Coordinates of C-alpha atoms in Angstrom, one line a residue:
X124 CA -50.8 -50.5 155.8
X125 CA -49.1 -51.0 159.2
X126 CA -51.6 -51.0 162.2
X127 CA -50.3 -49.8 165.6
X128 CA -53.0 -50.4 168.3
X129 CA -52.7 -47.9 171.1
X130 CA -56.0 -48.1 172.9
X131 CA -59.6 -49.5 172.8
X132 CA -61.6 -47.9 170.0
X133 CA -64.8 -46.2 171.2
X134 CA -67.4 -47.3 168.6
X135 CA -69.0 -50.7 167.7
X136 CA -67.9 -50.3 164.1
X137 CA -64.2 -50.3 165.2
X138 CA -63.6 -53.9 164.3
X139 CA -64.8 -53.2 160.7
X140 CA -62.5 -50.2 160.6
X141 CA -59.5 -52.3 161.5
X142 CA -60.3 -55.0 159.0
X143 CA -60.8 -52.4 156.2
X144 CA -57.5 -50.7 157.0
X145 CA -55.7 -54.0 157.1
X146 CA -57.0 -54.9 153.7
X147 CA -55.1 -51.9 152.1
X148 CA -52.0 -54.0 151.7
X149 CA -48.4 -53.2 152.4
X150 CA -46.2 -50.4 151.0
X151 CA -46.7 -49.9 147.2
X152 CA -48.8 -53.0 146.8
X153 CA -52.1 -51.1 147.4
X154 CA -51.9 -48.2 149.9
X155 CA -49.1 -47.8 152.4
X156 CA -49.0 -45.9 155.7
X157 CA -49.2 -46.2 159.4
X158 CA -52.6 -46.4 161.1
X159 CA -52.6 -45.3 164.7
X160 CA -55.6 -47.2 166.2
X161 CA -57.3 -45.7 169.1
X162 CA -55.0 -42.6 169.2
X163 CA -56.2 -39.3 170.9
X164 CA -55.0 -36.3 169.0
X165 CA -57.2 -34.2 171.3
X166 CA -56.7 -35.1 174.9
X167 CA -59.4 -37.4 176.3
X168 CA -61.1 -37.7 172.9
X169 CA -60.0 -40.9 171.1
X170 CA -60.8 -41.7 167.5
X171 CA -60.9 -44.9 165.6
X172 CA -57.7 -44.2 163.8
X173 CA -55.4 -41.5 162.4
X174 CA -53.7 -42.8 159.3
X175 CA -50.4 -41.3 158.4
X176 CA -49.9 -41.9 154.7
X177 CA -47.1 -40.9 152.4
X178 CA -49.4 -38.4 150.6
X179 CA -51.9 -37.4 153.2
X180 CA -53.5 -37.9 156.6
X181 CA -56.8 -39.5 157.3
X182 CA -58.9 -39.1 160.5
X183 CA -61.3 -42.1 160.9
X184 CA -64.2 -41.5 163.4
X185 CA -66.9 -44.2 164.0
X186 CA -70.6 -43.4 164.2
X187 CA -73.0 -46.1 165.5
X188 CA -76.5 -46.1 163.9
X189 CA -79.4 -47.6 165.8
X190 CA -79.9 -50.4 163.3
X191 CA -78.5 -51.8 160.1
X192 CA -79.7 -50.1 156.9
X193 CA -79.8 -50.8 153.2
X194 CA -79.6 -47.2 152.2
X195 CA -78.3 -44.3 154.2
X196 CA -78.8 -40.7 153.0
X197 CA -76.0 -38.8 154.7
X198 CA -75.6 -35.0 153.9
X199 CA -73.1 -33.4 156.1
X200 CA -75.2 -30.2 156.7
X201 CA -78.7 -31.9 156.9
X202 CA -80.6 -34.6 158.5
X203 CA -79.8 -38.2 157.8
X204 CA -82.3 -40.9 156.6
X205 CA -82.0 -44.7 157.0
X206 CA -84.2 -46.5 154.5
X207 CA -86.4 -43.3 154.3
X208 CA -86.7 -42.8 158.1
X209 CA -85.1 -39.8 159.7
X210 CA -82.2 -40.3 162.2
X211 CA -81.8 -38.0 165.1
X212 CA -78.8 -37.8 167.5
X213 CA -79.4 -35.8 170.7
X214 CA -81.4 -32.7 171.0
X215 CA -79.1 -30.2 169.2
X216 CA -77.4 -32.4 166.7
X217 CA -78.6 -32.0 163.1
X218 CA -77.4 -35.6 162.3
X219 CA -75.4 -38.4 163.9
X220 CA -72.2 -37.1 162.5
X221 CA -72.3 -33.6 164.1
X222 CA -70.2 -34.5 167.0
X223 CA -67.8 -36.5 164.8
X224 CA -67.3 -33.5 162.5
X225 CA -66.6 -31.3 165.5
X226 CA -64.0 -33.8 166.8
X227 CA -62.5 -34.0 163.3
X228 CA -62.0 -30.2 163.1
X229 CA -60.2 -30.3 166.5
X230 CA -57.9 -33.1 165.4
X231 CA -57.1 -31.3 162.2
X232 CA -56.1 -28.1 164.1
X233 CA -54.0 -30.3 166.4
X234 CA -52.2 -31.9 163.5
X235 CA -51.6 -28.5 161.8
X236 CA -50.0 -27.3 165.1
X237 CA -47.6 -30.2 165.6
X238 CA -46.8 -30.6 161.8
X239 CA -47.2 -27.4 159.8
X240 CA -47.5 -28.1 156.2
X241 CA -48.5 -31.7 156.8
X242 CA -50.4 -31.9 153.5
X243 CA -54.0 -32.9 152.8
X244 CA -56.0 -34.0 155.9
X245 CA -59.2 -35.9 155.2
X246 CA -61.9 -37.3 157.4
X247 CA -63.7 -40.6 157.2
X248 CA -67.0 -41.0 159.0
X249 CA -67.3 -44.8 159.4
X250 CA -71.0 -45.8 160.0
X251 CA -72.3 -49.1 161.3
X252 CA -73.3 -51.8 162.3
X253 CA -74.0 -52.3 158.6
X254 CA -75.0 -50.0 155.6
X255 CA -75.3 -51.4 152.1
X256 CA -75.3 -48.0 150.3
X257 CA -74.4 -44.6 151.5
X258 CA -75.8 -41.7 149.4
X259 CA -73.7 -38.6 149.9
X260 CA -74.4 -35.4 148.0
X261 CA -72.0 -34.4 145.2
X262 CA -71.1 -31.1 146.9
X263 CA -70.0 -33.1 150.0
X264 CA -67.9 -35.5 147.9
X265 CA -66.0 -32.6 146.4
X266 CA -64.7 -31.8 150.0
X267 CA -62.5 -33.7 152.4
X268 CA -65.1 -35.8 154.3
X269 CA -66.4 -39.2 153.3
X270 CA -69.3 -41.1 154.9
X271 CA -69.0 -44.8 154.4
X272 CA -69.4 -48.2 155.8
X273 CA -65.8 -49.6 156.2
X274 CA -65.0 -52.3 153.6
X275 CA -61.9 -52.9 151.6
X276 CA -63.4 -51.3 148.6
X277 CA -64.8 -48.2 150.2
X278 CA -61.8 -47.6 152.3
X279 CA -59.5 -47.9 149.3
X280 CA -61.6 -45.4 147.3
X281 CA -61.5 -42.9 150.2
X282 CA -57.8 -43.1 150.7
X283 CA -57.1 -42.6 147.1
X284 CA -59.3 -39.6 146.7
X285 CA -58.2 -37.9 150.0
X286 CA -54.5 -38.5 150.0
X287 CA -53.4 -36.3 147.0
X288 CA -50.1 -34.7 147.9
X289 CA -47.8 -34.2 144.9
X290 CA -44.8 -35.7 146.8
X291 CA -44.6 -38.4 149.4
X292 CA -43.8 -37.6 153.0
X293 CA -40.2 -38.3 154.0
X294 CA -39.3 -40.9 156.7
X295 CA -38.1 -38.2 159.1
X296 CA -41.4 -36.3 158.7
X297 CA -43.4 -39.4 159.3
X298 CA -41.5 -40.3 162.4
X299 CA -41.9 -36.7 163.8
X300 CA -45.7 -36.7 163.2
X301 CA -46.3 -40.2 164.7
X302 CA -44.2 -39.2 167.7
X303 CA -46.3 -36.0 168.2
X304 CA -49.6 -37.8 167.9
X305 CA -48.8 -41.0 169.7
X306 CA -45.7 -40.7 172.0
X307 CA -46.3 -44.3 173.2
X308 CA -46.1 -45.8 169.8
X309 CA -43.1 -48.1 169.2
X310 CA -40.2 -46.8 167.2
X311 CA -40.2 -47.7 163.5
X312 CA -37.1 -48.4 161.5
X313 CA -36.3 -46.6 158.3
X314 CA -36.6 -49.8 156.3
X315 CA -40.1 -50.3 157.7
X316 CA -41.3 -46.9 156.8
X317 CA -39.7 -47.1 153.3
X318 CA -41.6 -50.3 152.8
X319 CA -44.8 -48.3 153.5
X320 CA -44.0 -45.8 150.7
X321 CA -42.4 -42.9 152.6
X322 CA -39.4 -41.3 150.8
X323 CA -35.9 -41.1 152.0
X324 CA -35.5 -37.3 151.4
X325 CA -37.5 -34.4 152.5
X326 CA -40.2 -33.0 150.3
X327 CA -38.3 -29.7 149.7
X328 CA -35.1 -31.5 148.5
X329 CA -34.5 -31.1 144.8
X330 CA -35.5 -34.1 142.8
X331 CA -32.5 -33.8 140.5
X332 CA -30.6 -36.1 142.8
X333 CA -32.9 -39.0 141.8
X334 CA -31.9 -38.7 138.2
X335 CA -29.4 -41.2 136.7
X336 CA -26.0 -39.5 136.8
X337 CA -25.0 -41.5 133.8
X338 CA -27.1 -39.4 131.6
X339 CA -24.4 -36.7 131.8
X340 CA -22.0 -39.0 130.0
X341 CA -24.1 -39.2 126.9
X342 CA -23.0 -35.9 125.2
X343 CA -19.4 -37.1 125.4
X344 CA -19.9 -40.0 123.1
X345 CA -18.3 -39.1 119.6
X346 CA -20.8 -38.8 116.7
X347 CA -18.3 -40.5 114.3
X348 CA -15.9 -43.2 115.1
X349 CA -12.3 -42.3 114.3
X350 CA -11.9 -45.5 112.3
X351 CA -14.3 -44.2 109.7
X352 CA -12.1 -41.2 109.0
X353 CA -9.1 -43.5 108.4
X354 CA -11.1 -45.6 105.9
X355 CA -12.3 -42.5 104.1
X356 CA -8.6 -41.5 103.6
X357 CA -7.7 -44.7 101.8
X358 CA -8.5 -43.3 98.3
X359 CA -6.0 -40.5 99.0
X360 CA -3.1 -43.1 99.0
X361 CA -0.7 -42.5 96.1
X362 CA -1.6 -44.7 93.1
X363 CA 0.6 -47.5 92.0
X364 CA 3.3 -46.7 89.5
X365 CA 1.8 -46.6 86.1
X366 CA 4.8 -48.4 84.5
X367 CA 4.4 -51.3 86.9
X368 CA 0.7 -51.4 86.5
X369 CA 0.9 -51.3 82.7
X370 CA 3.4 -54.0 82.3
X371 CA 1.3 -57.0 83.3
X372 CA -1.8 -55.6 81.8
X373 CA -0.4 -55.1 78.3
X374 CA 0.4 -58.8 77.5
X375 CA -3.1 -59.7 78.6
X376 CA -4.6 -57.3 76.2
X377 CA -2.3 -58.7 73.5
X378 CA -3.3 -62.2 74.2
X379 CA -7.0 -61.4 74.2
X380 CA -6.5 -59.5 71.0
X381 CA -4.7 -62.5 69.3
X382 CA -7.1 -65.1 70.5
X383 CA -9.8 -64.2 67.9
X384 CA -9.1 -64.8 64.3
X385 CA -6.6 -62.2 63.3
X386 CA -7.5 -59.8 60.5
X387 CA -6.2 -61.0 57.1
X388 CA -4.9 -57.6 56.3
X389 CA -2.1 -57.9 58.9
X390 CA -0.5 -61.1 57.3
X391 CA 2.2 -60.2 54.7
X392 CA 1.4 -61.9 51.4
X393 CA 4.8 -62.3 49.7
X394 CA 5.1 -65.4 47.5
X395 CA 8.8 -65.9 48.1
X396 CA 8.4 -67.1 51.7
X397 CA 4.8 -68.2 52.3
X398 CA 5.9 -70.8 54.9
X399 CA 7.1 -68.5 57.7
X400 CA 3.7 -67.3 58.9
X401 CA 2.2 -70.8 58.8
X402 CA 4.4 -72.3 61.6
X403 CA 3.8 -69.3 63.8
X404 CA 0.0 -69.4 63.5
X405 CA -0.4 -72.9 64.8
X406 CA 2.2 -72.3 67.6
X407 CA 0.5 -69.0 68.8
X408 CA -3.0 -70.4 68.7
X409 CA -1.9 -73.6 70.6
X410 CA -0.5 -71.5 73.4
X411 CA -3.6 -69.4 73.7
X412 CA -5.8 -72.5 73.5
X413 CA -4.1 -74.2 76.3
X414 CA -4.1 -71.3 78.8
X415 CA -7.7 -71.9 80.1
X416 CA -7.0 -75.6 80.3
X417 CA -3.9 -75.0 82.4
X418 CA -5.7 -72.6 84.6
X419 CA -8.5 -75.1 85.1
X420 CA -6.0 -77.9 85.9
X421 CA -4.3 -75.6 88.4
X422 CA -7.6 -74.9 90.1
X423 CA -8.4 -78.6 90.3
X424 CA -5.0 -79.3 91.9
X425 CA -5.5 -76.5 94.5
X426 CA -9.1 -77.8 95.2
X427 CA -7.8 -81.3 95.8
X428 CA -5.1 -80.0 98.1
X429 CA -7.6 -78.0 100.1
X430 CA -9.9 -81.0 100.4
X431 CA -7.1 -83.2 101.6
X432 CA -5.9 -80.6 104.2
X433 CA -9.5 -80.2 105.4
X434 CA -9.9 -83.9 105.7
X435 CA -6.7 -84.2 107.6
X436 CA -7.9 -81.5 110.0
X437 CA -11.2 -83.2 110.5
X438 CA -9.4 -86.5 111.2
X439 CA -7.1 -84.8 113.6
X440 CA -10.0 -83.1 115.3
X441 CA -11.9 -86.3 115.5
X442 CA -9.0 -88.1 117.1
X443 CA -8.8 -85.4 119.7
X444 CA -12.5 -85.2 120.5
X445 CA -12.8 -84.5 124.3
X446 CA -14.9 -86.7 126.6
X447 CA -18.6 -85.9 127.0
X448 CA -19.0 -82.2 128.0
X449 CA -19.5 -81.4 131.6
X450 CA -21.5 -78.4 132.9
X451 CA -18.2 -76.6 133.4
X452 CA -17.1 -76.9 129.7
X453 CA -20.7 -76.7 128.1
X454 CA -22.6 -74.1 130.1
X455 CA -26.4 -74.0 129.7
X456 CA -28.1 -71.2 127.7
X457 CA -28.2 -67.8 129.3
X458 CA -30.9 -67.6 132.0
X459 CA -31.0 -71.4 132.4
X460 CA -29.6 -73.7 135.1
X461 CA -29.5 -77.5 135.3
X462 CA -29.6 -79.1 138.8
X463 CA -29.9 -82.9 139.2
X464 CA -31.0 -83.3 135.5
X465 CA -33.8 -80.8 135.9
X466 CA -33.6 -77.7 133.7
X467 CA -34.7 -74.3 135.2
X468 CA -35.2 -71.2 133.1
X469 CA -35.2 -67.8 134.8
X470 CA -38.3 -65.7 134.3
X471 CA -37.7 -62.9 136.9
X472 CA -35.3 -61.9 139.6
X473 CA -35.1 -58.9 141.9
X474 CA -33.8 -57.8 145.4
X475 CA -34.8 -55.1 147.8
X476 CA -35.3 -54.5 151.5
X477 CA -39.1 -54.5 151.7
X478 CA -39.3 -58.0 153.2
X479 CA -42.6 -57.7 154.9
X480 CA -44.2 -56.1 151.9
X481 CA -43.7 -59.2 149.8
X482 CA -44.9 -61.7 152.5
X483 CA -48.2 -62.9 153.8
X484 CA -49.6 -64.7 156.8
X485 CA -47.5 -65.5 159.8
X486 CA -44.4 -65.0 157.8
X487 CA -45.3 -61.4 157.2
X488 CA -46.1 -60.9 160.9
X489 CA -42.7 -62.3 161.8
X490 CA -41.0 -60.0 159.3
X491 CA -42.9 -57.0 160.8
X492 CA -41.5 -57.8 164.2
X493 CA -37.9 -58.3 163.1
X494 CA -36.1 -56.2 160.5
X495 CA -34.4 -58.2 157.7
X496 CA -31.3 -57.2 155.8
X497 CA -32.9 -57.8 152.5
X498 CA -34.8 -60.3 150.3
X499 CA -33.9 -61.8 146.9
X500 CA -36.7 -63.4 144.9
X501 CA -36.6 -65.4 141.7
X502 CA -39.1 -67.2 139.5
X503 CA -38.2 -70.2 137.3
X504 CA -39.9 -72.2 134.6
X505 CA -39.0 -75.9 134.6
X506 CA -39.8 -79.3 133.2
X507 CA -39.9 -82.3 135.5
X508 CA -40.3 -85.7 134.0
X509 CA -41.5 -84.1 130.8
X510 CA -44.2 -82.0 132.5
X511 CA -44.1 -78.2 132.8
X512 CA -43.6 -76.8 136.3
X513 CA -42.8 -73.5 138.0
X514 CA -40.6 -72.6 140.9
X515 CA -40.6 -69.5 143.2
X516 CA -37.6 -68.9 145.4
X517 CA -37.0 -66.3 148.1
X518 CA -33.8 -65.8 150.0
X519 CA -34.3 -63.7 153.2
X520 CA -31.3 -62.3 154.9
X521 CA -31.1 -61.3 158.6
X522 CA -28.6 -59.5 160.8
X523 CA -27.8 -62.6 162.8
X524 CA -28.3 -66.3 162.7
X525 CA -30.7 -66.4 165.6
X526 CA -33.3 -64.4 163.7
X527 CA -32.7 -66.5 160.6
X528 CA -33.4 -69.8 162.5
X529 CA -36.5 -68.4 164.2
X530 CA -37.9 -67.1 160.8
X531 CA -37.3 -70.5 159.2
X532 CA -39.3 -72.2 162.0
X533 CA -42.2 -69.9 161.3
X534 CA -42.0 -70.4 157.6
X535 CA -41.9 -74.2 157.9
X536 CA -45.1 -74.2 160.0
X537 CA -47.9 -75.5 157.7
X538 CA -50.3 -72.7 157.0
X539 CA -47.9 -70.1 158.2
X540 CA -47.7 -68.1 155.0
X541 CA -44.8 -67.4 152.8
X542 CA -43.2 -65.0 150.3
X543 CA -45.2 -63.8 147.2
X544 CA -43.9 -65.0 143.8
X545 CA -42.0 -62.2 141.9
X546 CA -43.1 -63.1 138.3
X547 CA -46.7 -63.2 139.4
X548 CA -46.5 -59.8 141.0
X549 CA -44.7 -58.2 138.0
X550 CA -46.5 -60.1 135.2
X551 CA -43.4 -61.7 133.8
X552 CA -44.7 -65.3 133.3
X553 CA -44.9 -66.4 129.7
X554 CA -48.1 -68.2 128.9
X555 CA -50.2 -69.6 131.7
X556 CA -49.6 -68.1 135.2
X557 CA -48.9 -70.7 137.8
X558 CA -50.9 -70.9 141.0
X559 CA -48.8 -71.8 144.0
X560 CA -51.6 -73.7 145.8
X561 CA -50.7 -77.2 147.0
X562 CA -47.0 -76.5 146.2
X563 CA -44.1 -78.7 147.2
X564 CA -42.2 -76.8 149.8
X565 CA -38.5 -76.9 150.8
X566 CA -36.4 -74.6 152.9
X567 CA -32.8 -74.3 154.1
X568 CA -30.8 -71.9 156.3
X569 CA -27.2 -70.9 155.4
X570 CA -25.8 -68.7 158.2
X571 CA -27.9 -65.6 158.2
X572 CA -29.9 -66.4 155.1
X573 CA -33.0 -68.5 154.8
X574 CA -34.2 -69.9 151.4
X575 CA -37.8 -70.8 150.8
X576 CA -38.8 -72.8 147.7
X577 CA -42.2 -73.6 146.2
X578 CA -42.8 -75.7 143.1
X579 CA -46.1 -76.5 141.3
X580 CA -47.3 -78.0 138.0
X581 CA -48.4 -75.7 135.2
X582 CA -51.2 -76.2 134.9
X583 CA -52.3 -77.6 138.2
X584 CA -53.5 -79.1 140.3
X585 CA -50.5 -79.7 142.6
X586 CA -50.0 -81.6 145.9
X587 CA -47.3 -81.0 148.4
X588 CA -46.3 -84.6 148.5
X589 CA -46.0 -85.1 144.8
X590 CA -42.7 -87.0 144.2
X591 CA -41.8 -85.0 141.1
X592 CA -42.6 -81.6 142.7
X593 CA -40.6 -82.6 145.8
X594 CA -37.6 -83.6 143.7
X595 CA -37.9 -80.3 141.9
X596 CA -38.1 -78.3 145.1
X597 CA -35.0 -80.0 146.5
X598 CA -33.2 -79.2 143.2
X599 CA -34.2 -75.6 143.4
X600 CA -32.5 -75.3 146.8
X601 CA -29.2 -75.3 144.8
X602 CA -30.2 -72.7 142.2
X603 CA -28.3 -69.4 142.2
X604 CA -30.5 -66.4 143.0
X605 CA -29.3 -62.9 142.2
X606 CA -31.0 -59.6 142.6

């Protein structure tokens, strides 16, 4: 929630209102929008704030009670009671919020005049100086008015329940509305408003343009690869000539048939020449008997030759073994990088232009004053001296070197804030989530880009001057960071 202070707020509860609005975060983190503090939608009648949100508008009006209360009964159409005692406000007012509701109605008409179709418009009656519990009837809660003591919890619940437009307001619509309600408000860049959750396009623009155009390519992918059709056609190749195929097969069948003991009926039994079959039998059986032996011997010779060739190849390879691998010839596993003998494993990386939305402290305030060109963030798991560690890196880019140098000076100031860790925001840490308190810090500037590095032990505790963490932070300055 970006606060733009225009004038002094009229009620005593104004400080609590500002603190509650500031607690709503930035952009999509919690609730985004622009809070015009002290603006006067109706001439001469300032309110605590008019909050222009992507999906609605809130009018915040303060009501000061006589004393703090533990319980406030606050029906919109009836008298109020503080700890059981009736509260009166003037002679004709039914309750202290009567005038506030009248002013809210006038502001609503004014907004509807300057921005027709502005979407849901809600009203928050902020009571103070302190109320522990506000009891509002269910019928009133079904409407667009909330009575509450401004805290982070109550303000968040009210904004979520009252800003209910189906589509976010566009950047152009937000600018026009802010200019109509607060002509003296400083101009806001498109990047700034996009960071608060406003959309690029108008509400009436078709949403089809946000679809991925690559989905139209899907129907053109063939169902069956052409190669499969070619393989299926292989059986249709003309068969081998039967005469050629039969010639080698026939002797094999004859040899197999003659290897067993031949039938006795096939041997001629003439007595005149009994010696002719006898020499043939030993000769044929000897040939058949030695065929497997010859085949085994041939296999042994081939096996020995293969082993000798392989041994010669191994010897050749061993004689040509290159020197110890360097990072250029032996790259680390995907997602890992080694710098100064410290291994870093990527856990998350992203890039966008919502610089201030990812920052906190003075660093966030600095990014709110100057528009950045983009921010790249990355999270790494590491091991330093055998101990698990985690590193978070942010590279913030600016339009010119002067802004980059000024931003680095702000970030280097102790207690000046920093950039939030990406993997912690997106829940991508594996195992225990690191806590970047007492982290070792390093920074560098390269032209228009400023790099911020924090390294901690996992688990902690960590100290900023720990030698191992300092060495890891310096090494992380050299890590590649991609969006």
